[in-house]
PDB file of C-alpha atoms in Angstrom:
ATOM      1  CA  MET A   1      78.375 104.551 127.811  1.00 66.00           C
ATOM      2  CA  ARG A   2      80.979 104.250 130.306  1.00 79.00           C
ATOM      3  CA  ALA A   3      83.601 106.576 130.330  1.00 84.00           C
ATOM      4  CA  THR A   4      86.450 103.921 131.014  1.00 92.00           C
ATOM      5  CA  TYR A   5      86.832 100.187 130.668  1.00 97.00           C
ATOM      6  CA  GLN A   6      89.303  98.172 132.502  1.00 97.00           C
ATOM      7  CA  ILE A   7      91.443  95.579 131.151  1.00 98.00           C
ATOM      8  CA  LEU A   8      93.993  93.329 132.546  1.00 98.00           C
ATOM      9  CA  HIS A   9      96.481  91.363 130.677  1.00 98.00           C
ATOM     10  CA  ILE A  10      98.362  88.673 132.132  1.00 98.00           C
ATOM     11  CA  THR A  11     100.816  86.369 130.197  1.00 98.00           C
ATOM     12  CA  ASP A  12     103.529  83.991 130.188  1.00 98.00           C
ATOM     13  CA  LEU A  13     102.398  81.834 133.075  1.00 98.00           C
ATOM     14  CA  HIS A  14     104.066  78.821 131.757  1.00 98.00           C
ATOM     15  CA  LEU A  15     102.001  76.085 134.016  1.00 98.00           C
ATOM     16  CA  CYS A  16     102.697  72.882 133.948  1.00 98.00           C
ATOM     17  CA  ALA A  17     100.833  69.070 134.189  1.00 97.00           C
ATOM     18  CA  ASP A  18     101.699  69.035 138.069  1.00 96.00           C
ATOM     19  CA  ALA A  19     100.690  72.014 139.922  1.00 96.00           C
ATOM     20  CA  GLY A  20     103.895  72.129 142.602  1.00 95.00           C
ATOM     21  CA  GLN A  21     106.493  71.714 139.414  1.00 94.00           C
ATOM     22  CA  LEU A  22     109.260  73.998 139.558  1.00 96.00           C
ATOM     23  CA  LEU A  23     110.190  75.200 135.739  1.00 94.00           C
ATOM     24  CA  HIS A  24     113.588  76.870 135.730  1.00 92.00           C
ATOM     25  CA  GLY A  25     113.513  76.938 139.573  1.00 92.00           C
ATOM     26  CA  TRP A  26     110.068  78.921 139.444  1.00 95.00           C
ATOM     27  CA  PRO A  27     107.010  77.331 141.296  1.00 96.00           C
ATOM     28  CA  VAL A  28     104.794  78.558 138.265  1.00 97.00           C
ATOM     29  CA  GLU A  29     101.475  77.835 139.763  1.00 97.00           C
ATOM     30  CA  GLN A  30     102.151  79.551 142.553  1.00 97.00           C
ATOM     31  CA  ALA A  31     103.314  82.882 140.612  1.00 97.00           C
ATOM     32  CA  PHE A  32     100.920  83.273 138.664  1.00 98.00           C
ATOM     33  CA  GLN A  33      98.072  82.924 141.263  1.00 97.00           C
ATOM     34  CA  ARG A  34     100.128  85.418 143.400  1.00 97.00           C
ATOM     35  CA  VAL A  35     100.100  87.664 140.336  1.00 98.00           C
ATOM     36  CA  LEU A  36      96.046  86.927 139.601  1.00 98.00           C
ATOM     37  CA  ALA A  37      95.454  87.840 142.837  1.00 98.00           C
ATOM     38  CA  ALA A  38      97.434  91.059 143.097  1.00 98.00           C
ATOM     39  CA  ALA A  39      95.646  92.002 140.266  1.00 98.00           C
ATOM     40  CA  LEU A  40      92.569  91.390 141.426  1.00 98.00           C
ATOM     41  CA  GLU A  41      92.992  93.065 144.667  1.00 97.00           C
ATOM     42  CA  ARG A  42      93.825  96.391 142.681  1.00 97.00           C
ATOM     43  CA  THR A  43      91.367  95.775 140.378  1.00 97.00           C
ATOM     44  CA  PRO A  44      88.485  93.944 141.862  1.00 96.00           C
ATOM     45  CA  ALA A  45      86.109  94.273 138.584  1.00 96.00           C
ATOM     46  CA  PRO A  46      88.048  94.253 135.600  1.00 98.00           C
ATOM     47  CA  ASP A  47      85.690  94.235 132.018  1.00 98.00           C
ATOM     48  CA  ALA A  48      87.968  91.823 130.841  1.00 98.00           C
ATOM     49  CA  ILE A  49      91.133  89.557 131.575  1.00 98.00           C
ATOM     50  CA  VAL A  50      93.192  88.891 128.438  1.00 98.00           C
ATOM     51  CA  LEU A  51      95.554  85.969 128.593  1.00 98.00           C
ATOM     52  CA  GLY A  52      98.817  86.707 126.425  1.00 98.00           C
ATOM     53  CA  GLY A  53     100.034  83.156 125.601  1.00 97.00           C
ATOM     54  CA  ASP A  54     102.529  80.823 126.565  1.00 98.00           C
ATOM     55  CA  LEU A  55      99.744  79.493 129.518  1.00 98.00           C
ATOM     56  CA  VAL A  56     101.085  75.872 129.662  1.00 98.00           C
ATOM     57  CA  ASP A  57     104.499  75.096 129.098  1.00 97.00           C
ATOM     58  CA  ASP A  58     104.015  71.730 128.567  1.00 97.00           C
ATOM     59  CA  GLY A  59     100.473  71.725 126.645  1.00 97.00           C
ATOM     60  CA  SER A  60      99.044  69.636 129.245  1.00 98.00           C
ATOM     61  CA  LEU A  61      95.446  68.590 129.469  1.00 98.00           C
ATOM     62  CA  ALA A  62      95.554  68.860 133.204  1.00 98.00           C
ATOM     63  CA  GLY A  63      97.356  72.289 133.257  1.00 98.00           C
ATOM     64  CA  TYR A  64      94.718  73.536 131.055  1.00 98.00           C
ATOM     65  CA  GLN A  65      92.038  71.906 133.051  1.00 98.00           C
ATOM     66  CA  ARG A  66      93.600  73.585 136.208  1.00 98.00           C
ATOM     67  CA  LEU A  67      93.710  76.934 134.538  1.00 98.00           C
ATOM     68  CA  ASP A  68      90.112  76.822 133.035  1.00 98.00           C
ATOM     69  CA  ALA A  69      88.989  75.717 136.792  1.00 98.00           C
ATOM     70  CA  THR A  70      90.628  79.096 137.826  1.00 98.00           C
ATOM     71  CA  LEU A  71      88.881  80.958 135.021  1.00 98.00           C
ATOM     72  CA  ALA A  72      85.566  79.797 136.143  1.00 98.00           C
ATOM     73  CA  GLY A  73      85.610  82.077 139.343  1.00 97.00           C
ATOM     74  CA  LEU A  74      86.424  84.960 137.772  1.00 97.00           C
ATOM     75  CA  PRO A  75      84.407  88.094 137.561  1.00 94.00           C
ATOM     76  CA  CYS A  76      84.783  88.828 133.952  1.00 98.00           C
ATOM     77  CA  PRO A  77      85.177  87.537 130.580  1.00 98.00           C
ATOM     78  CA  VAL A  78      88.419  86.380 129.536  1.00 98.00           C
ATOM     79  CA  LEU A  79      89.792  86.336 126.305  1.00 98.00           C
ATOM     80  CA  ALA A  80      93.184  83.636 125.329  1.00 98.00           C
ATOM     81  CA  MET A  81      95.274  83.179 122.764  1.00 98.00           C
ATOM     82  CA  ALA A  82      97.953  80.779 122.077  1.00 98.00           C
ATOM     83  CA  GLY A  83     101.940  81.074 122.463  1.00 98.00           C
ATOM     84  CA  ASN A  84     104.641  79.004 121.028  1.00 97.00           C
ATOM     85  CA  HIS A  85     104.747  76.647 123.779  1.00 97.00           C
ATOM     86  CA  ASP A  86     100.694  75.985 124.154  1.00 98.00           C
ATOM     87  CA  ASP A  87      99.114  73.315 122.328  1.00 98.00           C
ATOM     88  CA  PRO A  88      96.277  75.944 120.315  1.00 97.00           C
ATOM     89  CA  HIS A  89      93.846  72.702 119.752  1.00 97.00           C
ATOM     90  CA  ARG A  90      93.602  71.603 123.507  1.00 98.00           C
ATOM     91  CA  MET A  91      93.742  74.889 124.638  1.00 98.00           C
ATOM     92  CA  ALA A  92      90.897  75.931 122.724  1.00 97.00           C
ATOM     93  CA  GLN A  93      88.728  72.599 123.471  1.00 97.00           C
ATOM     94  CA  THR A  94      89.881  72.854 127.356  1.00 98.00           C
ATOM     95  CA  LEU A  95      89.140  76.469 128.115  1.00 98.00           C
ATOM     96  CA  VAL A  96      85.598  76.494 128.328  1.00 98.00           C
ATOM     97  CA  HIS A  97      85.561  79.674 130.554  1.00 98.00           C
ATOM     98  CA  ALA A  98      87.308  81.723 127.973  1.00 98.00           C
ATOM     99  CA  VAL A  99      87.110  82.964 124.646  1.00 98.00           C
ATOM    100  CA  VAL A 100      89.789  81.547 122.361  1.00 98.00           C
ATOM    101  CA  HIS A 101      91.091  83.397 119.373  1.00 98.00           C
ATOM    102  CA  GLU A 102      87.800  85.255 118.761  1.00 97.00           C
ATOM    103  CA  ARG A 103      86.383  88.595 119.232  1.00 97.00           C
ATOM    104  CA  LEU A 104      85.083  89.875 122.681  1.00 98.00           C
ATOM    105  CA  GLN A 105      82.901  92.847 123.000  1.00 96.00           C
ATOM    106  CA  VAL A 106      83.815  95.341 126.113  1.00 96.00           C
ATOM    107  CA  GLY A 107      81.512  98.139 125.642  1.00 94.00           C
ATOM    108  CA  GLU A 108      81.826  99.638 122.448  1.00 93.00           C
ATOM    109  CA  TRP A 109      85.819  98.458 121.914  1.00 96.00           C
ATOM    110  CA  GLN A 110      86.095  94.929 120.328  1.00 97.00           C
ATOM    111  CA  LEU A 111      89.326  93.079 121.576  1.00 98.00           C
ATOM    112  CA  ILE A 112      90.895  90.451 119.003  1.00 98.00           C
ATOM    113  CA  ALA A 113      92.953  87.536 120.398  1.00 98.00           C
ATOM    114  CA  LEU A 114      95.040  85.999 117.285  1.00 98.00           C
ATOM    115  CA  ASP A 115      97.102  82.466 117.214  1.00 98.00           C
ATOM    116  CA  GLY A 116     100.671  83.111 116.225  1.00 97.00           C
ATOM    117  CA  HIS A 117     101.725  79.562 117.359  1.00 97.00           C
ATOM    118  CA  LEU A 118     104.079  78.197 114.956  1.00 97.00           C
ATOM    119  CA  ALA A 119     104.493  73.961 115.133  1.00 95.00           C
ATOM    120  CA  GLY A 120     108.142  73.143 115.934  1.00 95.00           C
ATOM    121  CA  SER A 121     109.323  76.923 116.249  1.00 97.00           C
ATOM    122  CA  ASP A 122     109.837  79.735 119.246  1.00 97.00           C
ATOM    123  CA  ALA A 123     108.776  82.298 116.685  1.00 97.00           C
ATOM    124  CA  GLY A 124     105.345  83.025 115.817  1.00 98.00           C
ATOM    125  CA  GLU A 125     103.265  83.316 112.474  1.00 98.00           C
ATOM    126  CA  LEU A 126      99.724  84.304 112.189  1.00 98.00           C
ATOM    127  CA  GLY A 127      99.850  82.619 108.277  1.00 97.00           C
ATOM    128  CA  GLU A 128      97.569  83.687 105.573  1.00 97.00           C
ATOM    129  CA  THR A 129      93.573  82.205 106.524  1.00 97.00           C
ATOM    130  CA  GLN A 130      94.355  84.151 109.494  1.00 97.00           C
ATOM    131  CA  ILE A 131      95.644  87.562 108.488  1.00 97.00           C
ATOM    132  CA  ALA A 132      92.740  87.307 105.795  1.00 97.00           C
ATOM    133  CA  ARG A 133      89.885  86.694 108.575  1.00 97.00           C
ATOM    134  CA  LEU A 134      91.385  89.957 110.770  1.00 98.00           C
ATOM    135  CA  ASP A 135      91.121  91.931 107.468  1.00 98.00           C
ATOM    136  CA  GLY A 136      87.142  90.793 107.434  1.00 97.00           C
ATOM    137  CA  TRP A 137      86.808  91.363 110.786  1.00 97.00           C
ATOM    138  CA  LEU A 138      87.953  94.710 110.723  1.00 98.00           C
ATOM    139  CA  ALA A 139      86.060  95.548 107.513  1.00 97.00           C
ATOM    140  CA  GLU A 140      82.873  94.608 109.136  1.00 95.00           C
ATOM    141  CA  SER A 141      83.018  96.581 112.183  1.00 93.00           C
ATOM    142  CA  ASP A 142      84.916 100.313 112.416  1.00 93.00           C
ATOM    143  CA  ALA A 143      84.643  99.440 116.494  1.00 94.00           C
ATOM    144  CA  PRO A 144      87.781 100.917 118.379  1.00 95.00           C
ATOM    145  CA  THR A 145      90.054  97.790 118.446  1.00 97.00           C
ATOM    146  CA  LEU A 146      92.415  96.085 121.164  1.00 98.00           C
ATOM    147  CA  LEU A 147      94.339  93.560 118.756  1.00 98.00           C
ATOM    148  CA  CYS A 148      95.995  90.961 121.042  1.00 98.00           C
ATOM    149  CA  LEU A 149      98.534  88.049 120.134  1.00 98.00           C
ATOM    150  CA  HIS A 150     101.775  86.427 121.856  1.00 98.00           C
ATOM    151  CA  HIS A 151     104.443  86.938 119.690  1.00 98.00           C
ATOM    152  CA  PRO A 152     105.642  91.089 119.141  1.00 98.00           C
ATOM    153  CA  PRO A 153     105.666  92.315 115.784  1.00 98.00           C
ATOM    154  CA  ALA A 154     108.198  94.858 116.390  1.00 98.00           C
ATOM    155  CA  ASP A 155     111.706  94.280 117.832  1.00 97.00           C
ATOM    156  CA  VAL A 156     112.210  94.626 121.546  1.00 97.00           C
ATOM    157  CA  GLY A 157     115.643  95.326 121.209  1.00 96.00           C
ATOM    158  CA  ALA A 158     117.099  91.998 122.744  1.00 97.00           C
ATOM    159  CA  ALA A 159     118.752  89.882 119.776  1.00 96.00           C
ATOM    160  CA  TRP A 160     117.839  86.435 120.939  1.00 97.00           C
ATOM    161  CA  ILE A 161     114.244  87.223 121.590  1.00 97.00           C
ATOM    162  CA  ASP A 162     113.784  89.373 118.236  1.00 97.00           C
ATOM    163  CA  ALA A 163     115.281  86.693 116.427  1.00 97.00           C
ATOM    164  CA  ILE A 164     112.093  84.597 117.448  1.00 97.00           C
ATOM    165  CA  GLY A 165     109.434  87.206 116.864  1.00 97.00           C
ATOM    166  CA  LEU A 166     106.524  87.163 114.573  1.00 98.00           C
ATOM    167  CA  ARG A 167     107.244  85.981 111.133  1.00 97.00           C
ATOM    168  CA  ASP A 168     104.794  87.626 108.826  1.00 97.00           C
ATOM    169  CA  ARG A 169     104.966  91.179 110.499  1.00 97.00           C
ATOM    170  CA  ASP A 170     104.619  92.902 107.470  1.00 97.00           C
ATOM    171  CA  ARG A 171     101.524  91.500 106.362  1.00 98.00           C
ATOM    172  CA  LEU A 172      99.777  92.175 109.449  1.00 98.00           C
ATOM    173  CA  ALA A 173     101.000  95.728 109.266  1.00 98.00           C
ATOM    174  CA  GLY A 174      99.425  95.902 105.955  1.00 97.00           C
ATOM    175  CA  VAL A 175      96.011  95.079 107.385  1.00 98.00           C
ATOM    176  CA  ILE A 176      96.598  97.396 110.208  1.00 98.00           C
ATOM    177  CA  GLU A 177      97.687 100.603 107.952  1.00 97.00           C
ATOM    178  CA  ARG A 178      94.186  99.734 106.026  1.00 96.00           C
ATOM    179  CA  HIS A 179      92.101 100.225 109.390  1.00 97.00           C
ATOM    180  CA  PRO A 180      92.651 103.372 111.585  1.00 96.00           C
ATOM    181  CA  GLN A 181      90.188 101.445 114.171  1.00 96.00           C
ATOM    182  CA  VAL A 182      93.074  99.082 115.606  1.00 97.00           C
ATOM    183  CA  HIS A 183      94.570 101.594 118.233  1.00 96.00           C
ATOM    184  CA  ALA A 184      96.994  99.180 119.850  1.00 97.00           C
ATOM    185  CA  LEU A 185      98.353  95.694 119.883  1.00 98.00           C
ATOM    186  CA  LEU A 186      98.921  94.029 123.124  1.00 98.00           C
ATOM    187  CA  CYS A 187     101.790  90.996 123.335  1.00 98.00           C
ATOM    188  CA  GLY A 188     103.706  89.119 125.512  1.00 98.00           C
ATOM    189  CA  HIS A 189     106.878  86.859 124.711  1.00 98.00           C
ATOM    190  CA  ALA A 190     109.521  89.061 125.761  1.00 98.00           C
ATOM    191  CA  HIS A 191     109.227  88.854 129.375  1.00 98.00           C
ATOM    192  CA  GLN A 192     109.695  92.394 130.379  1.00 98.00           C
ATOM    193  CA  ALA A 193     107.848  95.712 129.972  1.00 98.00           C
ATOM    194  CA  ALA A 194     108.287  97.260 126.595  1.00 98.00           C
ATOM    195  CA  ALA A 195     106.463 100.146 124.934  1.00 97.00           C
ATOM    196  CA  LEU A 196     107.219 100.312 121.043  1.00 98.00           C
ATOM    197  CA  ASP A 197     105.649 101.492 117.684  1.00 97.00           C
ATOM    198  CA  PHE A 198     104.290  99.031 115.174  1.00 98.00           C
ATOM    199  CA  ALA A 199     102.638  99.972 111.607  1.00 97.00           C
ATOM    200  CA  GLY A 200     102.036 103.607 113.567  1.00 97.00           C
ATOM    201  CA  ARG A 201     100.063 102.178 116.761  1.00 97.00           C
ATOM    202  CA  ALA A 202     101.266 101.578 120.454  1.00 97.00           C
ATOM    203  CA  CYS A 203     102.745  98.222 120.833  1.00 98.00           C
ATOM    204  CA  LEU A 204     102.522  97.171 124.510  1.00 98.00           C
ATOM    205  CA  VAL A 205     104.575  94.318 125.881  1.00 98.00           C
ATOM    206  CA  THR A 206     103.954  92.677 129.336  1.00 98.00           C
ATOM    207  CA  PRO A 207     106.080  90.821 131.828  1.00 98.00           C
ATOM    208  CA  SER A 208     105.719  87.394 132.722  1.00 98.00           C
ATOM    209  CA  THR A 209     104.176  86.086 135.952  1.00 98.00           C
ATOM    210  CA  MET A 210     107.246  84.117 136.424  1.00 97.00           C
ATOM    211  CA  ARG A 211     111.025  84.853 135.520  1.00 97.00           C
ATOM    212  CA  GLN A 212     111.980  88.182 133.297  1.00 97.00           C
ATOM    213  CA  PHE A 213     114.385  88.434 130.617  1.00 97.00           C
ATOM    214  CA  ALA A 214     117.062  91.090 130.365  1.00 96.00           C
ATOM    215  CA  PRO A 215     116.352  94.022 128.287  1.00 96.00           C
ATOM    216  CA  GLY A 216     118.737  94.552 125.455  1.00 95.00           C
ATOM    217  CA  ALA A 217     120.687  90.986 126.037  1.00 95.00           C
ATOM    218  CA  ARG A 218     122.104  89.828 122.660  1.00 94.00           C
ATOM    219  CA  CYS A 219     122.016  86.304 124.257  1.00 96.00           C
ATOM    220  CA  PHE A 220     119.532  84.647 126.546  1.00 95.00           C
ATOM    221  CA  ALA A 221     119.709  86.469 130.178  1.00 94.00           C
ATOM    222  CA  GLN A 222     117.493  86.724 133.031  1.00 94.00           C
ATOM    223  CA  ASP A 223     116.802  90.297 134.852  1.00 94.00           C
ATOM    224  CA  ASP A 224     116.728  89.056 138.551  1.00 91.00           C
ATOM    225  CA  ARG A 225     116.203  92.614 139.384  1.00 92.00           C
ATOM    226  CA  ARG A 226     112.836  92.783 138.162  1.00 95.00           C
ATOM    227  CA  ALA A 227     109.373  90.888 140.072  1.00 97.00           C
ATOM    228  CA  PRO A 228     106.652  89.408 137.727  1.00 98.00           C
ATOM    229  CA  GLY A 229     104.094  91.416 136.861  1.00 98.00           C
ATOM    230  CA  TYR A 230     101.124  92.101 134.480  1.00 98.00           C
ATOM    231  CA  ARG A 231      99.643  95.169 132.609  1.00 98.00           C
ATOM    232  CA  SER A 232      96.496  97.052 133.612  1.00 98.00           C
ATOM    233  CA  ILE A 233      94.821  98.905 130.608  1.00 98.00           C
ATOM    234  CA  GLN A 234      92.303 101.528 130.518  1.00 97.00           C
ATOM    235  CA  LEU A 235      90.454 101.873 127.284  1.00 97.00           C
ATOM    236  CA  SER A 236      88.215 105.411 127.251  1.00 93.00           C
ATOM    237  CA  ALA A 237      85.050 106.414 125.551  1.00 75.00           C
ATOM    238  CA  ASN A 238      87.036 108.567 123.342  1.00 78.00           C
ATOM    239  CA  GLN A 239      88.942 105.907 122.065  1.00 72.00           C
ATOM    240  CA  GLY A 240      92.189 106.242 124.152  1.00 88.00           C
ATOM    241  CA  VAL A 241      94.517 103.494 125.157  1.00 95.00           C
ATOM    242  CA  ALA A 242      96.301 104.048 128.214  1.00 96.00           C
ATOM    243  CA  SER A 243      98.277 101.631 130.543  1.00 97.00           C
ATOM    244  CA  THR A 244     100.693 100.700 133.508  1.00 98.00           C
ATOM    245  CA  VAL A 245     102.527  97.723 134.162  1.00 98.00           C
ATOM    246  CA  GLU A 246     102.076  96.474 137.705  1.00 98.00           C
ATOM    247  CA  ARG A 247     104.959  94.343 139.518  1.00 97.00           C
ATOM    248  CA  VAL A 248     104.003  91.931 142.220  1.00 96.00           C
ATOM    249  CA  PRO A 249     107.282  91.588 144.530  1.00 91.00           C
ATOM    250  CA  TRP A 250     109.001  88.193 144.758  1.00 80.00           C
ATOM    251  CA  ARG A 251     111.336  87.739 147.679  1.00 69.00           C
ATOM    252  CA  ASP A 252     112.017  84.102 147.055  1.00 62.00           C
ATOM    253  CA  HIS A 253     113.986  85.349 143.840  1.00 55.00           C
ATOM    254  CA  GLY A 254     115.393  88.126 145.417  1.00 55.00           C
ATOM    255  CA  CYS A 255     113.272  90.815 143.045  1.00 57.00           C
ATOM    256  CA  GLY A 256     110.653  93.501 144.120  1.00 52.00           C
TER     257      GLY A 256
END
């Protein structure tokens, strides 16, 4: 049994059908590749990479195909989930080099990816069927668990983001409270870093690989001072979870 397992959380890529397309002024493909390269330079042999949703902004087949080609060259398994901008069905069909909306075993740990996509809404919802499936998975195994979903189930403190969070957070909390083996939750969506509490567990929110949103803003506001980033997570044999947010300088946008 190893002492520590290393996980990389990379989220909110917002890729497009055209690899050269700018989205909100950002060359999103280039930004994602830069963050991924920086993460792998710092951690060349992670035990897993978690892709936290909003992977392809336009839900295009070409976007998922290009992403899957990148995943094929990675040195570790990949766990992926949909965000509000994704097409969950197309994503699951196309990302053949990832485990999508399922469980991934990493040593004695299990990582679980949930699908919070809610058609026609920027908010998220897991739904009764998926909540019941999660409850069943956790009843089957008391392995230490890292729960991964796109929408934070706890407020990040920015009113406009909190208004499009996870709708059925109370049902999720009920499941987590019944299963002490869930040690932490891992989320994206907010385009900022945050360390929250949800159902007595750490809820870690990871920055986007492209533009960042201003913490604490009542209405939509970008944070041009902070660069794109990712989260590096250490899962220890004594069931501890530790993490750091790593920023990747992006001088094209004056942030670093």
